Short mmCIF file of C-alpha atoms in Angstrom, two decimals:
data_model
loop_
_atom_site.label_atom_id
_atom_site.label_comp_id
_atom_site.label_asym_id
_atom_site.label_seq_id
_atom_site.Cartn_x
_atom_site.Cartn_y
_atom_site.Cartn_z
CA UNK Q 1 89.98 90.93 103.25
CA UNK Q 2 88.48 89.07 100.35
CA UNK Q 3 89.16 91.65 97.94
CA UNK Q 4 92.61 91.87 99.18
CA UNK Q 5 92.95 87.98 98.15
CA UNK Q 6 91.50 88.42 95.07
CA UNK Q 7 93.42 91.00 94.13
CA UNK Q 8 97.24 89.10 95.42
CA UNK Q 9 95.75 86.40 93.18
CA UNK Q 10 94.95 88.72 90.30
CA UNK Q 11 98.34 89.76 90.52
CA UNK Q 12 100.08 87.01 90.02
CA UNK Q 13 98.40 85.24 86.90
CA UNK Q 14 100.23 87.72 84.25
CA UNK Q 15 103.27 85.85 86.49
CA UNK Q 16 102.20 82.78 86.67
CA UNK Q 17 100.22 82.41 83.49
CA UNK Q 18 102.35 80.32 81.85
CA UNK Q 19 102.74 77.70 84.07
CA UNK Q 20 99.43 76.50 85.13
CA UNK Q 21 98.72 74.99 81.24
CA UNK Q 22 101.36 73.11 82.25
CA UNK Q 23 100.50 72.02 85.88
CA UNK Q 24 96.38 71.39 84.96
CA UNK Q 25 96.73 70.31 81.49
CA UNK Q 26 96.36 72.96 78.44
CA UNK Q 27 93.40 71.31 76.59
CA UNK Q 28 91.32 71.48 80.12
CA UNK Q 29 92.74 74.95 80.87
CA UNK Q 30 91.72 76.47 77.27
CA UNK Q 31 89.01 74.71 77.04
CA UNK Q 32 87.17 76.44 79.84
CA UNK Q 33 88.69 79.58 78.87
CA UNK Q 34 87.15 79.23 75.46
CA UNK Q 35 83.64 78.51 77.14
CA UNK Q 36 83.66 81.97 78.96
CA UNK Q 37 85.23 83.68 75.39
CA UNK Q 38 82.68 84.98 73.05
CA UNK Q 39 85.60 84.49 70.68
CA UNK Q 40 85.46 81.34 68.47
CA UNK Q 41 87.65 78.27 69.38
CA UNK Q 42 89.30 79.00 65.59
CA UNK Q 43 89.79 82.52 66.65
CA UNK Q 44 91.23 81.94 69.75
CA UNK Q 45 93.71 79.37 68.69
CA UNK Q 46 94.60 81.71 65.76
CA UNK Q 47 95.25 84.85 68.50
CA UNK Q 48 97.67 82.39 70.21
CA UNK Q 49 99.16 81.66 67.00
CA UNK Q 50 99.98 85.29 66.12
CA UNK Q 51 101.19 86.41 69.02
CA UNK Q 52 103.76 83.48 68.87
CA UNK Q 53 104.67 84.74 65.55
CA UNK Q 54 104.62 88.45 66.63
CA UNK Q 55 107.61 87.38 68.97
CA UNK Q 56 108.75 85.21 67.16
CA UNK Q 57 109.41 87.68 64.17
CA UNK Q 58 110.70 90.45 66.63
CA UNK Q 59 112.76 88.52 68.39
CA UNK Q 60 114.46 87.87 65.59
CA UNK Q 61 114.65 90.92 64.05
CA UNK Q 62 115.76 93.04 67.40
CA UNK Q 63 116.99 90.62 69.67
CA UNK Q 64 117.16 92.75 72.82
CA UNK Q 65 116.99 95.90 71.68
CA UNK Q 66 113.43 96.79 72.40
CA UNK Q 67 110.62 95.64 74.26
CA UNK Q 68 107.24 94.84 72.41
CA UNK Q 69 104.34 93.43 73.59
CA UNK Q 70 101.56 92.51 71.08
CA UNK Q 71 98.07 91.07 72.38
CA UNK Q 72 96.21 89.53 69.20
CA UNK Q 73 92.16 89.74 69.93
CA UNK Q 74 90.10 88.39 67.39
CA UNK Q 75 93.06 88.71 64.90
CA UNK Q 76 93.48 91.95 65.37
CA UNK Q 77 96.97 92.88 66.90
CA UNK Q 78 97.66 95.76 69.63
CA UNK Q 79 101.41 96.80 69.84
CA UNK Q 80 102.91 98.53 72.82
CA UNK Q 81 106.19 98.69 74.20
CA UNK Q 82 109.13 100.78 73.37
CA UNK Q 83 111.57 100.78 70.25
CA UNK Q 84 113.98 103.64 70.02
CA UNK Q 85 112.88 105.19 66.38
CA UNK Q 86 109.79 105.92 64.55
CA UNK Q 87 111.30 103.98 61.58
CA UNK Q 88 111.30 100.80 63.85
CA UNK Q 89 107.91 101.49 65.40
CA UNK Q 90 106.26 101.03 61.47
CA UNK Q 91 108.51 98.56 60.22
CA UNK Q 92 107.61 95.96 63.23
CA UNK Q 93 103.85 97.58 62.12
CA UNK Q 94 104.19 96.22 58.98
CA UNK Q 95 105.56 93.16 59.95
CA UNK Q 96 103.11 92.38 61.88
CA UNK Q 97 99.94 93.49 59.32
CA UNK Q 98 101.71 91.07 56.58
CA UNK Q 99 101.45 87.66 59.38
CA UNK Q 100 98.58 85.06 58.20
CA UNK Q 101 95.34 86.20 59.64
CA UNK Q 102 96.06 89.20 60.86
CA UNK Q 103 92.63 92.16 60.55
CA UNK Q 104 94.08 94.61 61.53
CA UNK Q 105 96.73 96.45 64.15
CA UNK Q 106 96.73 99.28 66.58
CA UNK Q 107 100.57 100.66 66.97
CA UNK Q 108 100.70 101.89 70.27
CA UNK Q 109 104.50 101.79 70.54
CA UNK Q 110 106.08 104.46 72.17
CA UNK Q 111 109.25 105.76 70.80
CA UNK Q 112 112.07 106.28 73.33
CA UNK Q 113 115.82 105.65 74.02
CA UNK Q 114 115.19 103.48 77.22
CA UNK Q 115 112.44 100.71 77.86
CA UNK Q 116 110.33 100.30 80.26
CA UNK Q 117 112.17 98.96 83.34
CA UNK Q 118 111.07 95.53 85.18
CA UNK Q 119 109.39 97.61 88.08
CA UNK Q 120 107.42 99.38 85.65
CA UNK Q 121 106.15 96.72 84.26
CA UNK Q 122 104.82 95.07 87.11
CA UNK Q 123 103.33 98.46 88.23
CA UNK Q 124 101.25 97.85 84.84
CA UNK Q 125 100.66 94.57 85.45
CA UNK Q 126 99.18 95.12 89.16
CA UNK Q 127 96.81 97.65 87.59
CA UNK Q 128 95.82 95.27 85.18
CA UNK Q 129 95.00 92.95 88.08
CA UNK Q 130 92.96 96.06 89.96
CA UNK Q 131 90.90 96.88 87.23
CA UNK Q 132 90.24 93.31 86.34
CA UNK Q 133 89.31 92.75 90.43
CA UNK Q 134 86.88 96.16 90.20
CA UNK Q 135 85.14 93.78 87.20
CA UNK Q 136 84.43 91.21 89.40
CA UNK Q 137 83.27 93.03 91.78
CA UNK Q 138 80.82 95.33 89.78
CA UNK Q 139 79.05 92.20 88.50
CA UNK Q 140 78.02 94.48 85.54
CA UNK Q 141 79.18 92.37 82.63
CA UNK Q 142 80.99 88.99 82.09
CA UNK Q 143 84.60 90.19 83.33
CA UNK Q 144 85.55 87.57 80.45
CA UNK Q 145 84.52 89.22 77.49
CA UNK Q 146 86.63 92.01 78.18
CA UNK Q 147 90.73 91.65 77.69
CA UNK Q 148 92.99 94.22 79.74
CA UNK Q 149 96.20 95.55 78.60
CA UNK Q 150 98.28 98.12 80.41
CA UNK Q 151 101.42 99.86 79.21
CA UNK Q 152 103.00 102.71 81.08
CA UNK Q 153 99.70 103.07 82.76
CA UNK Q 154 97.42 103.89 79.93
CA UNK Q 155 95.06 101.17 80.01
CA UNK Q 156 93.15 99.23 76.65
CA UNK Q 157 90.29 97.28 76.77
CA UNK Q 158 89.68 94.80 74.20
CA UNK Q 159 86.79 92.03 73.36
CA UNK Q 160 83.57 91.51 71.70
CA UNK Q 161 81.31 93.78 74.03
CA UNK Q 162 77.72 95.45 73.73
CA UNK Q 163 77.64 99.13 73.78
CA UNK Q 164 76.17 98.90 77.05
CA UNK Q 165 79.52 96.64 78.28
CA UNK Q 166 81.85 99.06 77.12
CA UNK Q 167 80.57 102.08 78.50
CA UNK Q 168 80.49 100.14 81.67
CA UNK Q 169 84.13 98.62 81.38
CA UNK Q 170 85.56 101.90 80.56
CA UNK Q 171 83.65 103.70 83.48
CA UNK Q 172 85.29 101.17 85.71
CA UNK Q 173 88.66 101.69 84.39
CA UNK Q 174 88.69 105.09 84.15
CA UNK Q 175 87.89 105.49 87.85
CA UNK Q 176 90.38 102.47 88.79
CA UNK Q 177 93.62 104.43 90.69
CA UNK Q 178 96.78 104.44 88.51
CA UNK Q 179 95.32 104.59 85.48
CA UNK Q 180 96.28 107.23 83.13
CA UNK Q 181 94.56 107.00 80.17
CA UNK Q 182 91.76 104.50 78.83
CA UNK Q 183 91.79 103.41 75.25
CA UNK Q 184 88.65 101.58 73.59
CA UNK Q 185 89.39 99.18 71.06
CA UNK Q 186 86.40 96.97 71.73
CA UNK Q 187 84.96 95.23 68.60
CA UNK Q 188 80.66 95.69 69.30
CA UNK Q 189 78.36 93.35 69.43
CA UNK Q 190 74.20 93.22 68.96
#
């Protein structure tokens, strides 16, 4: 039963993420975010930034005509979503490369006529939420350090991680059900 409640509320934070800045107070919510995040408070704040510039940008550029996601981590971007031609996928990579701070950027944009539909979507984001629960429950690292992304159910793991972390975060994934395909993009650590 407990797992079953931590994974309903799992679930709904990609949902409901937004809101509860709003409802505690964002200083006090980031600010204990930040405390867990092995990121800097700079860094952080500059992810934030670039991802609101990322959509910001594409929006612009595409209106509705494709769906991007991009998850800045330590100012490095990962893209996935779908745009309907290659020429798209690299120019919204190169768009993205030229915004202040940006490291770096994994395109992992898949090229197709149709998007992903809404019920996809939150099939990826409730396997987000599992592996994230299978974390917490391992107790092997600080669940924290590592950031979960999950796009047509090939999941990526992101964060400043030991060796040791990553082999473990991966293992976890890997085995969670649903999940296609893992993808390391972990930046190590001493």
């Amino acid at each position: 039963m407990r797992n079953l409640v931590l994974l309903a509320t799992l679930a709904l934070v990609p949902v409901l993420g937004g809101c509860i800045p709003l409802l505690v107070g964002g200083a006090a919510t980031t600010g204990v975010l930040v405390a867990a995040d092995r990121r800097s408070v700079g860094s952080v704040t500059e992810d934030q930034e670039i991802e609101l510039k990322v959509a910001e940008r594409v929006r612009d550029s595409y209106q509705d005509r494709i769906h991007i996601n991009a998850t800045s981590y330590n100012r490095i971007v990962l893209l996935t979503g779908e745009v309907p031609s290659a020429a798209i996928k690299a120019e919204i990579e190169k768009t993205v490369a030229s915004i202040n701070n940006v490291r770096g950027v994994h395109n992992e944009i898949a090229v197709s006529e149709t998007t992903s539909t809404l019920s996809n979507r939150a099939h990826d984001s409730f396997v987000t939420s599992k592996v994230k629960a299978r974390f917490v429950d391992a107790a092997k690292f600080q669940p924290n350090h590592v950031k979960v992304v999950t796009e047509r159910g090939v999941v990526y793991l992101l964060g400043l991680v030991t060796r040791e972390e990553a082999e473990q975060a991966v293992e976890i994934a890997r085995t969670t059900s649903d999940v296609k395909r893992v993808v390391k993009l972990f930046q190590y650590i001493q």
